[in-house]
Each structure stands twice: as structure tokens, then as C-alpha cells.
Short mmCIF file of C-alpha atoms and ligand atoms in Angstrom, two decimals:
data_model
loop_
_atom_site.label_atom_id
_atom_site.label_comp_id
_atom_site.label_asym_id
_atom_site.label_seq_id
_atom_site.Cartn_x
_atom_site.Cartn_y
_atom_site.Cartn_z
CA MET T 1 21.94 -3.31 -23.79
CA THR T 2 23.58 -0.62 -21.67
CA ASN T 3 23.52 -1.16 -17.95
CA GLY T 4 21.13 0.75 -15.76
CA LYS T 5 22.20 2.27 -12.47
CA VAL T 6 21.64 1.44 -8.83
CA TYR T 7 20.90 4.13 -6.26
CA LEU T 8 21.57 3.06 -2.68
CA VAL T 9 19.10 5.32 -0.93
CA GLY T 10 18.62 5.88 2.79
CA ALA T 11 14.91 5.82 3.68
CA GLY T 12 15.28 7.31 7.15
CA PRO T 13 14.19 5.67 10.37
CA GLY T 14 10.42 5.39 9.98
CA ASP T 15 8.82 8.79 9.55
CA PRO T 16 8.42 9.00 5.75
CA GLY T 17 9.00 12.76 5.96
CA LEU T 18 12.65 12.10 6.79
CA LEU T 19 13.58 10.94 3.29
CA THR T 20 15.96 13.36 1.53
CA LEU T 21 14.96 15.37 -1.54
CA ARG T 22 17.54 13.44 -3.57
CA GLY T 23 16.03 10.19 -2.31
CA ARG T 24 12.61 11.33 -3.48
CA GLU T 25 13.99 12.26 -6.89
CA CYS T 26 15.50 8.79 -7.26
CA LEU T 27 12.22 7.13 -6.28
CA THR T 28 10.32 9.25 -8.78
CA LYS T 29 12.41 8.09 -11.71
CA ALA T 30 13.06 4.49 -10.63
CA ASP T 31 11.93 1.46 -12.64
CA GLU T 32 12.50 -0.96 -9.76
CA VAL T 33 12.63 -0.48 -6.01
CA VAL T 34 14.20 -3.12 -3.79
CA TYR T 35 13.40 -2.18 -0.18
CA ASP T 36 14.22 -3.70 3.16
CA GLY T 37 12.09 -4.59 6.14
CA LEU T 38 12.76 -1.36 8.05
CA VAL T 39 11.49 0.90 5.29
CA ASN T 40 8.13 2.57 5.85
CA PRO T 41 5.98 1.26 2.97
CA LEU T 42 4.31 4.68 2.69
CA LEU T 43 7.47 5.78 0.86
CA LEU T 44 6.46 3.53 -2.01
CA ARG T 45 3.69 6.03 -2.74
CA LEU T 46 6.42 8.25 -4.18
CA THR T 47 7.22 5.82 -6.96
CA LYS T 48 5.46 4.13 -9.86
CA ALA T 49 8.21 1.51 -9.94
CA HIS T 50 7.71 -2.17 -9.37
CA ALA T 51 8.71 -2.82 -5.74
CA ILE T 52 10.28 -5.90 -4.15
CA ARG T 53 10.68 -6.32 -0.42
CA THR T 54 13.77 -8.08 0.88
CA CYS T 55 14.08 -9.63 4.26
CA ARG T 56 17.26 -11.14 5.57
CA VAL T 57 15.28 -12.81 8.29
CA GLU T 58 12.14 -14.60 7.29
CA GLY T 59 9.38 -12.08 6.64
CA PRO T 60 5.64 -12.48 7.21
CA ASP T 61 5.38 -13.73 3.65
CA GLY T 62 7.79 -16.54 4.51
CA ARG T 63 10.41 -15.23 2.09
CA ARG T 64 14.00 -14.87 3.08
CA LEU T 65 16.83 -13.49 0.99
CA ASP T 66 20.46 -13.53 1.98
CA GLN T 67 22.85 -10.73 1.14
CA ALA T 68 24.36 -12.57 -1.85
CA GLN T 69 20.89 -13.01 -3.35
CA ILE T 70 20.10 -9.34 -2.83
CA ASN T 71 23.37 -8.33 -4.51
CA ALA T 72 22.64 -10.67 -7.41
CA MET T 73 19.14 -9.23 -7.78
CA LEU T 74 20.42 -5.64 -7.92
CA ILE T 75 23.01 -6.59 -10.52
CA ALA T 76 20.51 -8.52 -12.64
CA LEU T 77 18.00 -5.67 -12.63
CA ALA T 78 20.65 -3.11 -13.59
CA ARG T 79 21.84 -5.40 -16.40
CA GLU T 80 18.32 -5.25 -17.80
CA GLY T 81 18.98 -1.53 -18.23
CA LYS T 82 16.80 -0.49 -15.30
CA GLN T 83 17.13 2.42 -12.90
CA VAL T 84 17.09 0.62 -9.57
CA VAL T 85 16.58 2.14 -6.14
CA ARG T 86 17.87 0.03 -3.30
CA LEU T 87 15.95 1.60 -0.43
CA LYS T 88 17.34 0.89 3.02
CA GLY T 89 16.19 1.89 6.50
CA GLY T 90 18.07 4.84 8.01
CA ASP T 91 21.39 5.45 6.24
CA PRO T 92 22.63 2.81 3.79
CA TYR T 93 26.17 2.78 5.22
CA ILE T 94 25.41 2.87 8.95
CA PHE T 95 25.03 -0.80 9.91
CA GLY T 96 23.13 -1.16 6.67
CA ARG T 97 25.49 -3.30 4.57
CA GLY T 98 25.15 -0.68 1.84
CA SER T 99 28.88 -0.71 1.26
CA GLU T 100 28.80 -4.48 0.64
CA GLU T 101 26.17 -3.89 -2.02
CA ALA T 102 28.27 -1.07 -3.50
CA GLU T 103 31.30 -3.35 -3.70
CA ALA T 104 29.30 -6.05 -5.45
CA LEU T 105 28.03 -3.48 -7.95
CA LEU T 106 31.53 -2.17 -8.54
CA GLU T 107 32.82 -5.66 -9.25
CA ALA T 108 29.98 -6.25 -11.66
CA GLY T 109 30.70 -2.99 -13.46
CA ILE T 110 27.34 -1.45 -12.56
CA PRO T 111 27.33 2.31 -11.94
CA PHE T 112 25.94 3.31 -8.56
CA GLU T 113 25.26 6.34 -6.40
CA VAL T 114 24.77 6.52 -2.63
CA VAL T 115 22.10 8.80 -1.22
CA PRO T 116 22.62 9.13 2.52
CA GLY T 117 19.70 8.85 4.88
CA VAL T 118 18.85 10.04 8.35
CA THR T 119 20.22 7.31 10.55
CA ALA T 120 18.25 5.98 13.49
CA ALA T 121 20.70 7.39 16.02
CA THR T 122 20.08 11.00 15.07
CA ALA T 123 16.38 10.87 14.25
CA VAL T 124 15.20 8.55 16.94
CA THR T 125 17.07 10.28 19.74
CA SER T 126 15.90 13.74 18.78
CA SER T 127 12.30 12.59 18.70
CA ALA T 128 12.80 11.02 22.12
CA GLY T 129 14.15 14.30 23.47
CA ILE T 130 17.79 13.24 23.63
CA SER T 131 20.62 15.34 22.18
CA LEU T 132 23.54 12.96 21.67
CA THR T 133 26.17 15.69 21.96
CA HIS T 134 24.62 18.22 24.30
CA ARG T 135 27.54 20.49 25.16
CA ASP T 136 27.22 19.98 28.89
CA ASP T 137 26.94 16.19 28.67
CA ALA T 138 29.08 14.74 25.91
CA SER T 139 31.97 15.64 23.67
CA ALA T 140 31.75 12.55 21.49
CA VAL T 141 29.29 9.93 20.35
CA ALA T 142 29.94 6.32 19.38
CA TYR T 143 27.71 4.13 17.19
CA ILE T 144 28.15 0.50 18.12
CA THR T 145 26.56 -2.70 16.89
CA GLY T 146 24.99 -4.77 19.61
CA HIS T 147 24.63 -7.69 17.25
CA GLU T 148 27.94 -8.83 15.95
CA ASP T 149 28.43 -11.15 13.05
CA PRO T 150 27.56 -14.52 14.66
CA THR T 151 30.42 -16.22 12.80
CA LYS T 152 33.00 -14.08 14.60
CA THR T 153 34.68 -16.10 17.33
CA LYS T 154 35.81 -13.23 19.53
CA SER T 155 33.95 -10.01 20.30
CA THR T 156 35.51 -6.98 18.65
CA ILE T 157 33.75 -4.73 21.13
CA ASP T 158 36.18 -3.55 23.76
CA TYR T 159 34.00 -2.79 26.78
CA GLU T 160 37.00 -1.43 28.71
CA VAL T 161 37.39 1.30 26.10
CA LEU T 162 33.66 1.97 25.88
CA ALA T 163 33.29 2.25 29.66
CA ARG T 164 35.84 5.09 29.60
CA PHE T 165 34.49 6.72 26.41
CA PRO T 166 34.04 10.48 26.99
CA GLY T 167 30.59 10.72 25.48
CA THR T 168 27.36 9.02 24.51
CA LEU T 169 27.13 5.37 23.46
CA VAL T 170 24.50 4.32 20.94
CA PHE T 171 23.94 0.62 20.32
CA TYR T 172 22.12 -0.49 17.19
CA MET T 173 20.60 -3.98 17.01
CA GLY T 174 21.31 -4.59 20.68
CA LEU T 175 17.89 -5.09 22.26
CA HIS T 176 18.19 -8.87 22.61
CA ARG T 177 21.64 -8.49 24.21
CA LEU T 178 20.84 -5.53 26.44
CA ALA T 179 21.47 -7.41 29.71
CA SER T 180 24.90 -8.57 28.62
CA ILE T 181 25.85 -5.16 27.19
CA SER T 182 24.93 -3.38 30.46
CA GLN T 183 26.70 -5.95 32.60
CA SER T 184 29.85 -5.79 30.49
CA LEU T 185 29.96 -1.99 30.70
CA ILE T 186 29.39 -1.98 34.46
CA ALA T 187 32.01 -4.71 34.96
CA ALA T 188 34.42 -2.55 32.97
CA GLY T 189 33.89 0.37 35.33
CA MET T 190 30.95 2.37 34.02
CA PRO T 191 28.80 3.61 36.94
CA SER T 192 25.64 1.52 37.25
CA SER T 193 23.67 4.75 37.72
CA THR T 194 24.62 6.07 34.25
CA PRO T 195 21.41 7.36 32.58
CA ALA T 196 20.30 5.02 29.81
CA ALA T 197 17.38 4.59 27.46
CA VAL T 198 15.85 2.23 24.98
CA ILE T 199 13.88 3.88 22.21
CA SER T 200 11.62 1.56 20.30
CA ARG T 201 10.20 2.28 16.85
CA GLY T 202 11.43 5.84 17.06
CA SER T 203 9.94 8.58 14.86
CA THR T 204 6.83 6.49 14.27
CA SER T 205 3.45 6.53 15.94
CA ARG T 206 4.53 3.53 18.02
CA GLN T 207 7.57 5.26 19.49
CA ARG T 208 8.23 4.33 23.12
CA THR T 209 11.10 5.41 25.32
CA ILE T 210 12.15 3.57 28.45
CA VAL T 211 14.59 5.49 30.64
CA ALA T 212 16.39 3.91 33.61
CA PRO T 213 19.79 3.75 35.25
CA LEU T 214 22.01 1.40 33.25
CA SER T 215 21.82 -1.39 35.82
CA GLU T 216 17.99 -1.45 35.73
CA LEU T 217 17.27 -0.83 32.06
CA SER T 218 17.25 -4.44 30.93
CA GLU T 219 14.69 -5.53 33.51
CA ARG T 220 12.42 -2.60 32.68
CA VAL T 221 12.61 -3.31 28.97
CA ILE T 222 11.66 -6.96 29.51
CA ALA T 223 8.82 -6.02 31.87
CA GLU T 224 7.43 -3.53 29.39
CA LYS T 225 7.74 -5.94 26.45
CA VAL T 226 9.65 -3.50 24.28
CA ARG T 227 9.94 -4.58 20.67
CA PRO T 228 12.57 -4.08 17.97
CA PRO T 229 13.70 -2.07 16.13
CA SER T 230 15.11 -0.38 19.20
CA LEU T 231 18.13 1.71 19.95
CA ILE T 232 20.05 1.74 23.23
CA VAL T 233 21.46 5.09 24.32
CA ILE T 234 23.80 5.40 27.30
CA GLY T 235 25.12 8.65 28.70
CA ASP T 236 24.28 11.78 30.70
CA CYS T 237 22.42 13.36 27.78
CA VAL T 238 19.58 10.87 28.36
CA SER T 239 18.55 12.71 31.52
CA ARG T 240 17.11 15.60 29.46
CA HIS T 241 14.63 13.30 27.74
CA ASP T 242 11.58 14.39 29.72
CA ARG T 243 11.86 18.06 28.92
CA LEU T 244 12.68 17.75 25.24
CA ALA T 245 10.44 14.86 24.19
CA TRP T 246 8.44 16.91 21.68
CA PHE T 247 7.51 13.93 19.54
CA GLU T 248 5.97 11.96 22.37
CA ALA T 249 3.75 14.94 23.18
CA LYS T 250 1.86 14.58 19.90
CA PRO T 251 -1.87 14.37 20.62
CA LEU T 252 -2.65 11.18 18.71
CA LEU T 253 0.58 9.27 19.40
CA GLY T 254 0.01 5.53 19.17
CA LYS T 255 -3.42 5.87 17.56
CA ARG T 256 -4.21 4.20 14.26
CA ILE T 257 -6.60 5.95 11.95
CA GLY T 258 -8.31 4.26 9.04
CA ILE T 259 -8.36 6.40 5.92
CA THR T 260 -11.17 5.27 3.64
CA ARG T 261 -10.53 7.74 0.82
CA PRO T 262 -9.49 6.52 -2.61
CA ASP T 263 -5.81 5.73 -2.48
CA ALA T 264 -4.70 8.34 -4.98
CA GLN T 265 -6.29 11.10 -2.91
CA ALA T 266 -5.16 10.12 0.54
CA ASP T 267 -1.88 12.10 0.73
CA PRO T 268 -3.19 15.09 2.71
CA GLN T 269 -4.84 12.79 5.26
CA ILE T 270 -1.73 10.62 5.58
CA ALA T 271 0.32 13.76 6.25
CA ARG T 272 -2.17 15.11 8.80
CA ALA T 273 -2.37 11.78 10.66
CA ILE T 274 1.42 11.56 10.88
CA GLU T 275 1.75 15.15 12.01
CA LEU T 276 -0.68 14.46 14.86
CA GLY T 277 1.38 11.41 15.86
CA ALA T 278 -1.05 8.82 14.50
CA GLU T 279 -0.41 5.99 12.08
CA PRO T 280 -2.54 6.13 8.96
CA VAL T 281 -4.04 2.80 7.95
CA LEU T 282 -5.02 2.94 4.31
CA MET T 283 -8.33 1.25 3.62
CA PRO T 284 -9.71 2.68 0.38
CA THR T 285 -13.26 1.51 -0.22
CA ILE T 286 -13.60 3.17 -3.60
CA SER T 287 -11.17 3.53 -6.45
CA ILE T 288 -11.09 6.34 -8.97
CA GLU T 289 -10.67 5.18 -12.55
CA PRO T 290 -10.64 6.90 -15.93
CA VAL T 291 -13.74 6.54 -18.08
CA GLU T 292 -13.54 3.61 -20.44
CA ASP T 293 -14.61 5.58 -23.46
CA TRP T 294 -13.64 9.23 -23.86
CA SER T 295 -15.71 9.94 -26.96
CA GLU T 296 -18.51 11.73 -25.11
CA VAL T 297 -16.08 13.84 -23.12
CA ASP T 298 -14.06 14.68 -26.22
CA GLU T 299 -17.13 15.64 -28.16
CA THR T 300 -18.32 17.90 -25.33
CA LEU T 301 -14.92 19.52 -24.98
CA SER T 302 -15.03 20.41 -28.66
CA ARG T 303 -18.28 22.30 -28.08
CA LEU T 304 -17.58 24.19 -24.86
CA SER T 305 -18.77 27.40 -26.47
CA GLU T 306 -22.34 26.14 -26.00
CA TYR T 307 -22.09 26.44 -22.21
CA ASP T 308 -22.21 29.31 -19.70
CA TRP T 309 -21.23 27.50 -16.51
CA LEU T 310 -18.86 24.67 -15.74
CA VAL T 311 -19.55 23.00 -12.39
CA PHE T 312 -17.13 20.70 -10.56
CA THR T 313 -18.27 18.53 -7.68
CA SER T 314 -14.93 16.94 -6.86
CA VAL T 315 -11.18 17.18 -7.13
CA ASN T 316 -11.24 14.14 -9.42
CA GLY T 317 -13.66 15.88 -11.76
CA VAL T 318 -11.27 18.81 -12.15
CA ARG T 319 -8.26 16.60 -12.78
CA ALA T 320 -10.07 14.31 -15.20
CA LEU T 321 -11.63 17.07 -17.30
CA LEU T 322 -8.62 19.38 -17.42
CA GLY T 323 -6.27 16.44 -17.91
CA ARG T 324 -8.27 15.30 -20.92
CA LEU T 325 -8.39 18.82 -22.33
CA TRP T 326 -4.59 18.92 -22.19
CA GLU T 327 -4.25 15.48 -23.79
CA LEU T 328 -6.40 16.71 -26.64
CA GLY T 329 -3.81 19.40 -27.31
CA GLN T 330 -5.80 22.25 -25.75
CA ASP T 331 -5.41 24.18 -22.53
CA VAL T 332 -7.38 26.30 -20.06
CA ARG T 333 -7.93 29.07 -22.61
CA ALA T 334 -10.72 26.85 -23.93
CA LEU T 335 -12.61 27.69 -20.72
CA SER T 336 -12.14 31.46 -20.85
CA HIS T 337 -15.79 32.26 -21.57
CA LEU T 338 -17.13 29.98 -18.85
CA LYS T 339 -18.06 30.74 -15.30
CA LEU T 340 -16.73 28.18 -12.86
CA ALA T 341 -18.34 26.75 -9.75
CA CYS T 342 -16.95 24.27 -7.23
CA ILE T 343 -18.60 22.31 -4.46
CA GLY T 344 -16.01 23.19 -1.83
CA PRO T 345 -12.59 24.57 -1.00
CA SER T 346 -10.59 21.42 -1.86
CA THR T 347 -12.02 21.36 -5.37
CA ALA T 348 -11.37 25.09 -5.72
CA ALA T 349 -7.78 24.57 -4.54
CA VAL T 350 -7.14 22.05 -7.31
CA LEU T 351 -8.68 24.39 -9.85
CA ALA T 352 -6.23 27.01 -8.60
CA GLU T 353 -3.35 24.63 -9.38
CA TYR T 354 -4.39 25.14 -13.00
CA HIS T 355 -4.50 28.90 -12.34
CA LEU T 356 -8.25 28.95 -12.59
CA ARG T 357 -10.28 30.89 -10.04
CA ALA T 358 -13.70 29.55 -9.11
CA ASP T 359 -16.46 32.16 -9.40
CA ILE T 360 -18.52 30.33 -6.81
CA VAL T 361 -17.43 28.24 -3.84
CA PRO T 362 -20.21 27.87 -1.26
CA ASP T 363 -19.25 28.32 2.38
CA GLU T 364 -20.62 24.94 3.26
CA TYR T 365 -19.42 21.78 1.55
CA ARG T 366 -22.81 20.42 0.49
CA ALA T 367 -24.60 19.90 -2.78
CA GLU T 368 -27.56 21.95 -1.50
CA ALA T 369 -25.31 24.88 -0.65
CA LEU T 370 -23.83 24.88 -4.13
CA VAL T 371 -27.27 24.90 -5.71
CA GLU T 372 -28.31 27.75 -3.44
CA ALA T 373 -25.24 29.80 -4.37
CA LEU T 374 -25.80 29.25 -8.08
CA LYS T 375 -29.54 29.87 -8.17
CA HIS T 376 -29.31 33.62 -8.69
CA ASP T 377 -27.43 33.47 -11.95
CA ILE T 378 -28.76 30.36 -13.54
CA VAL T 379 -32.10 30.95 -15.21
CA GLY T 380 -31.86 30.00 -18.86
CA LYS T 381 -28.15 29.28 -18.54
CA ARG T 382 -26.46 26.24 -19.98
CA VAL T 383 -24.57 24.36 -17.32
CA LEU T 384 -21.99 21.64 -17.87
CA LEU T 385 -21.60 19.45 -14.80
CA ALA T 386 -18.42 17.32 -14.65
CA ARG T 387 -19.25 14.33 -12.52
CA ALA T 388 -18.43 10.80 -11.45
CA SER T 389 -20.13 7.72 -12.84
CA ARG T 390 -22.04 7.55 -9.54
CA GLY T 391 -23.18 10.16 -7.09
CA ARG T 392 -26.08 12.08 -5.66
CA ASP T 393 -28.41 13.66 -8.20
CA VAL T 394 -29.33 16.68 -6.11
CA ILE T 395 -27.29 19.19 -8.07
CA PRO T 396 -28.59 18.55 -11.60
CA SER T 397 -32.21 18.14 -10.60
CA GLU T 398 -32.24 21.22 -8.38
CA LEU T 399 -30.47 23.34 -10.98
CA ASN T 400 -32.90 22.21 -13.64
CA ALA T 401 -35.73 23.05 -11.29
CA ALA T 402 -34.23 26.50 -10.82
CA GLY T 403 -34.47 27.09 -14.57
CA ALA T 404 -31.02 26.02 -15.78
CA ASP T 405 -30.32 23.72 -18.66
CA VAL T 406 -27.96 21.14 -17.17
CA ARG T 407 -25.84 18.70 -19.10
CA GLU T 408 -24.20 15.99 -17.00
CA LEU T 409 -20.88 14.68 -18.24
CA VAL T 410 -19.24 11.64 -16.66
CA VAL T 411 -15.49 12.39 -16.58
CA TYR T 412 -14.29 9.66 -14.23
CA ARG T 413 -15.47 6.41 -12.72
CA ASN T 414 -16.06 5.79 -9.10
CA GLU T 415 -15.73 2.04 -8.48
CA ASP T 416 -16.21 -0.02 -5.35
CA VAL T 417 -13.14 -1.99 -4.39
CA GLU T 418 -13.63 -5.74 -3.98
CA SER T 419 -11.84 -5.98 -0.66
CA LEU T 420 -9.82 -3.93 1.80
CA PRO T 421 -6.02 -4.27 1.74
CA ALA T 422 -4.99 -7.35 3.74
CA ALA T 423 -2.97 -5.33 6.25
CA ALA T 424 -5.91 -3.02 6.96
CA MET T 425 -8.32 -5.94 7.34
CA ALA T 426 -5.97 -7.71 9.74
CA ALA T 427 -5.57 -4.54 11.80
CA ILE T 428 -9.34 -4.05 12.08
CA GLU T 429 -9.90 -7.69 13.03
CA ALA T 430 -7.22 -7.47 15.70
CA GLY T 431 -8.94 -4.40 17.16
CA GLU T 432 -5.82 -2.35 16.43
CA VAL T 433 -7.47 0.44 14.47
CA ASP T 434 -8.60 3.19 16.84
CA TRP T 435 -10.65 5.29 14.44
CA ILE T 436 -12.07 4.99 10.96
CA GLY T 437 -13.04 8.15 9.12
CA LEU T 438 -16.10 7.90 6.88
CA SER T 439 -16.05 10.72 4.39
CA SER T 440 -19.14 10.09 2.27
CA PRO T 441 -22.36 8.06 2.34
CA SER T 442 -21.13 5.76 -0.42
CA ILE T 443 -17.87 5.13 1.45
CA ALA T 444 -19.84 4.27 4.59
CA ARG T 445 -22.13 1.86 2.73
CA GLN T 446 -19.23 0.30 0.92
CA LEU T 447 -17.25 -0.21 4.15
CA ALA T 448 -20.25 -1.92 5.71
CA SER T 449 -20.47 -4.30 2.78
CA LEU T 450 -16.74 -5.13 3.00
CA LEU T 451 -16.86 -6.05 6.70
CA SER T 452 -18.44 -9.25 7.86
CA GLY T 453 -21.05 -9.21 10.63
CA ASP T 454 -18.46 -10.42 13.13
CA VAL T 455 -16.16 -7.55 12.39
CA GLN T 456 -18.99 -5.04 12.36
CA SER T 457 -19.98 -6.09 15.84
CA MET T 458 -16.51 -5.06 17.04
CA LEU T 459 -16.96 -1.52 15.80
CA GLY T 460 -18.01 1.29 18.10
CA THR T 461 -15.79 0.30 21.02
CA LYS T 462 -12.18 -0.58 20.16
CA THR T 463 -12.52 0.85 16.70
CA ARG T 464 -14.59 3.99 16.73
CA LEU T 465 -16.22 5.54 13.68
CA VAL T 466 -16.30 9.20 12.81
CA ALA T 467 -18.64 10.51 10.10
CA ILE T 468 -17.84 13.59 8.05
CA SER T 469 -21.43 14.92 8.19
CA PRO T 470 -24.92 14.07 9.40
CA VAL T 471 -25.82 12.77 5.92
CA THR T 472 -22.90 10.33 6.09
CA GLN T 473 -23.73 9.44 9.68
CA GLN T 474 -27.24 8.51 8.66
CA ALA T 475 -26.05 6.43 5.71
CA ALA T 476 -23.56 4.61 7.95
CA GLU T 477 -26.16 3.86 10.60
CA GLU T 478 -28.63 2.63 8.01
CA ALA T 479 -25.92 0.28 6.74
CA GLY T 480 -25.39 -1.06 10.26
CA LEU T 481 -22.25 0.86 11.25
CA PRO T 482 -22.38 2.55 14.66
CA VAL T 483 -21.11 6.12 14.37
CA ASN T 484 -19.37 7.42 17.51
CA VAL T 485 -18.88 11.04 16.51
CA THR T 486 -19.77 13.34 13.64
CA ALA T 487 -17.58 16.17 12.40
CA ALA T 488 -18.77 19.74 12.89
CA GLN T 489 -17.01 20.89 9.74
CA TYR T 490 -17.74 18.64 6.76
CA THR T 491 -14.17 18.03 5.61
CA TRP T 492 -11.40 15.56 6.46
CA ASP T 493 -9.88 18.22 8.69
CA GLY T 494 -13.22 18.23 10.46
CA ILE T 495 -12.88 14.46 10.92
CA PHE T 496 -9.46 14.92 12.54
CA ASP T 497 -10.79 17.71 14.76
CA ALA T 498 -13.61 15.44 15.92
CA ILE T 499 -11.10 12.68 16.75
CA LEU T 500 -8.87 15.13 18.65
CA GLN T 501 -11.88 16.36 20.59
CA ALA T 502 -13.06 12.84 21.44
CA GLU T 503 -9.57 11.75 22.49
CA SER T 504 -9.16 14.73 24.80
CA ASP T 505 -12.57 14.24 26.49
N1 SAH U 601 20.89 1.59 8.45
C1 SAH U 601 20.05 1.76 9.58
C2 SAH U 601 20.35 0.77 10.68
C3 SAH U 601 20.11 -0.66 10.30
S1 SAH U 601 20.47 -1.76 11.61
C4 SAH U 601 20.17 3.20 10.09
O1 SAH U 601 21.03 3.94 9.63
O2 SAH U 601 19.37 3.59 10.95
C5 SAH U 601 18.90 -1.91 12.38
C6 SAH U 601 18.91 -1.25 13.72
O3 SAH U 601 18.69 0.14 13.59
C7 SAH U 601 17.81 -1.71 14.64
O4 SAH U 601 18.15 -2.92 15.27
C8 SAH U 601 17.72 -0.58 15.61
O5 SAH U 601 18.76 -0.64 16.55
C9 SAH U 601 18.00 0.62 14.71
N2 SAH U 601 16.76 1.25 14.26
C10 SAH U 601 16.34 1.40 12.98
N3 SAH U 601 15.17 2.07 12.94
C11 SAH U 601 14.83 2.34 14.21
C12 SAH U 601 13.73 3.00 14.82
N4 SAH U 601 12.72 3.52 14.10
N5 SAH U 601 13.71 3.10 16.17
C13 SAH U 601 14.71 2.60 16.92
N6 SAH U 601 15.76 1.96 16.39
C14 SAH U 601 15.84 1.84 15.06
#
């Protein structure tokens, strides 16, 4: 068998948006992804590959891999002919041991490519409002490891040289040795008043920046219980932090928002949460699955000429029906005689991806509004309604009542999940989720059934609930979930607006 290839890809420092385009390409075509503990797991949404997490220190799952084992794993996977992405936090070659992996691959005769990443020093400082080489402050920048190989007998860090360095010092992996680093620099002649900062979990919702004169930084960091991964930055450029800290001004910084949508549809909400500074916590309560038997759909698609209207009540309905049409060897021309209606703008937007324009999109995202909009052109018309295996029956019954001849066609399944992801459950139980968005009555009911009474009694205070509409609010309350706020606009953007409003009150 011919060998596969290993891509050593930099994942960036935390914000998943900081992956490079080349990195994304590699993830898209990978068969296996081997990722390290600093990588934001949201990046795994970009790949269908099997993913393995490596931890050099013992991870929460109790597993620990040393570098030789990781090298051996990469080589073994490539020898199976696989395209392997080795995804590493920041840049693979900046304190990332990427070059050791490359050497092992070279020796084993495995082809490899290195895809650089945004290293913590550049990303994390800019989001903390620090320009490492501001022209007035620094003419050089040094990246230094604060955690030397423990087997080395003598420090290779020359503090005398660093104390005289004409620029900014950036220490990686130095948080636990901050006191000794500061003392060594001051002893070597660096002024104790030199501006210094520790930036923790930079470019993520949990970013924190502690700024203090060098001699006081260590005490402050201990007092404020700052956690790794953290970067230490020392130099005059730190003093501009306050004015330029654009990232820390995000309105929902530090907030965690539970996204209850089906996993495959959560991308826009993940992006919005991150943009607002929040951390999305994925907790899908429902999964979208293909129908088990396509025969009814196929048969209907072969007789589309019998219909006047095609009505979509969800994005999934559009994708399922048009996807099946394509698989059957046909395309959108099969719909050319049909009028198209959608329940709301998101559904219409997906239709537009197929270059189809909806004839009717009601202003308000509600079944009743769709029926109202259709009523005028429906008497005696044959209507095909693409729907989920479950849902409200308002549309077909109202349209029939208005004189239409409605045929309901199940094009996808809407299944309850059996449990929430373990990480989401743990976060809710620890009271660490600030908001949960409920975007439909069935999602609200399903969430209630997945949470035990104990957990439910914690909701409403630490974890607040926001309903997408009054109908969802009512369903949630009937299921025992206390709703704190209800969106004014019945979309996920409306949910975010309601959270922003509540947080600013
Ligand atoms: N290859 C990585 C660095 C790996 S060493 C890169 O290029 O960024 C791990 C160290 O990186 C941590 O100890 C910390 O000093 C720094 N680091 C990584 N991500 C960070 C983040 N989001 N915020 C602050 N420091 C970070």
C-alpha cells in the first residue's frame, strides 16, 4: 500500500476563526485527525475524519501519550495510506514540537507538509490590546520558553541578555515560574517598573489580562487565580493595553450560551456567539436524520407535475428534498412549474443557495403567517408540503380548510437525542452555562425531559432561559422550565438580541 501523508497544521490559539484556509482544506480532506489539548474542539466540525486527542500530560480522560507514542501513531496511520492531519495549538513549530514530528516522519519515509498557524504571541496579544512591536515602544520581540526541558541541568536562558534586550519579551509556558522569571530579570538589571502582563486563554471567551509592573505581576496573578494557558508579555508596549483591548470589550465576553439546535445546523449560532465574545456550549436536543425508506419520496418526486405549490417549513426540508432530487439524477428544473413557499427567511435563504426564489415568505416566522399568506392563491390547488417526521399540524389542516388539496411528504426525521453531550451536562450542573436558547416547543420539552429535577431547579438563576417565541415560552413553562426572557423577533438572532438586552439591563 502506498503511504498516506501527514499535514502538521497550526490550529491557532483558541478562536476557531483563526485557522488558515489551507488548514481548513486539509481538515476537509483528512481521514484522521490527531489533535492536541490546546486545540479548540469546534475545529473538528470542519472534518468528517476520525479524531484522536493527544495529551502529553494526563488528560481528563486519564490518557497520556508521550511524544514518541504520538510520532509512532502518526507514522502508523500514514502507513495505512491515510491522509492525516496533526492539528496543534497555535503554530506547529513555535514551542509546538512540530519539527520533532516532522523529523520522525522524514526518517520513516512519510511525506509531510507544514501548515503554519497563528501563534499565541501574535493572536493573544492583539486581542489583549498589545502590539508587540509598536514603533514607539519596541524594535524587536523575543519568544522565550518559560518551561525548559526538565532534564536540562543548566538553564539556557540568559537573563542578563534578556534584561538588556531592546524590545518586548514574550514567555510561553511560563505561568508557574512567573515569580522566578520576574526576579531573574530584575536581578539582571531590568527596571522593576517595566510594564508587564499575563494574558490567560487569549482569543477565547475566557480571555483575561492582568497588567502590573514586573515586580508585582506574580502576586497579582496568584491573587486572581489566573489559569493556563497563559502568556507573559514584558515591555513598554503593554502600557497601551487599555486603549486597544477591542476583544475584551465584546458584550458577552465570558458568557456561556447553550445552543439547543440540532448539531448540523448550529454553525450560524456558534459564529454569532463567538463574535459577541461568548462561548457556545453545544447541547443538541434533537437530531436530524434521513428518512429510513425513500420510496414514498421518490415516488412523489416522479410525479411533481401533479402539484401547483411546494411548501417548505424548514431548512432541513429544503436540503432533504432537493438533495434527494439530485441523487435521483434530476435537478431543480423538475420544479419549474411549481410555486414555492417558505416558512421564513432562513428557509428561503437555503432555497436561494439552489438558485430558487421563494414566491412567498411571510414577514413573521410562524405557521399561521404562512397559511395567511398562502390563502389567497390556494383554492383548489394541489399543495406538496415537505415536512419532518414530527411537527405541528397547523399548516396542512389550515390549508385544507382554506380549500387546498394538501399532500404531506415526510422528507427527514426529527429524533429526540437520548442524552446531552457530557461536557454540556457537566457545565449545566456546575452552573457554568449562563443562558440556554430554546428555539422551538419540541426543543423546550425535550430539554426538560433530559434534565433531572435537581438540575431543573437550578435553572432561572445561574442559568437563564430564553425562548424564541411566546409559543415556545408556553411549552417550556408547561414542561417545568422557567423562562427568563422571550425574544421579540422569532429567530435565533432574536434570541441573541434578547440576551444582549438582558445582560445590559
Ligand atoms: N504552538 C503553540 C504554543 C504551544 S506551547 C503556539 O504557537 O501558540 C503552550 C503555551 O502557549 C502555553 O503555555 C501558553 O504560554 C501559550 N498559549 C497557547 N494558547 C494560548 C492562549 N489561548 N492564551 C494564552 N497563551 C496561550
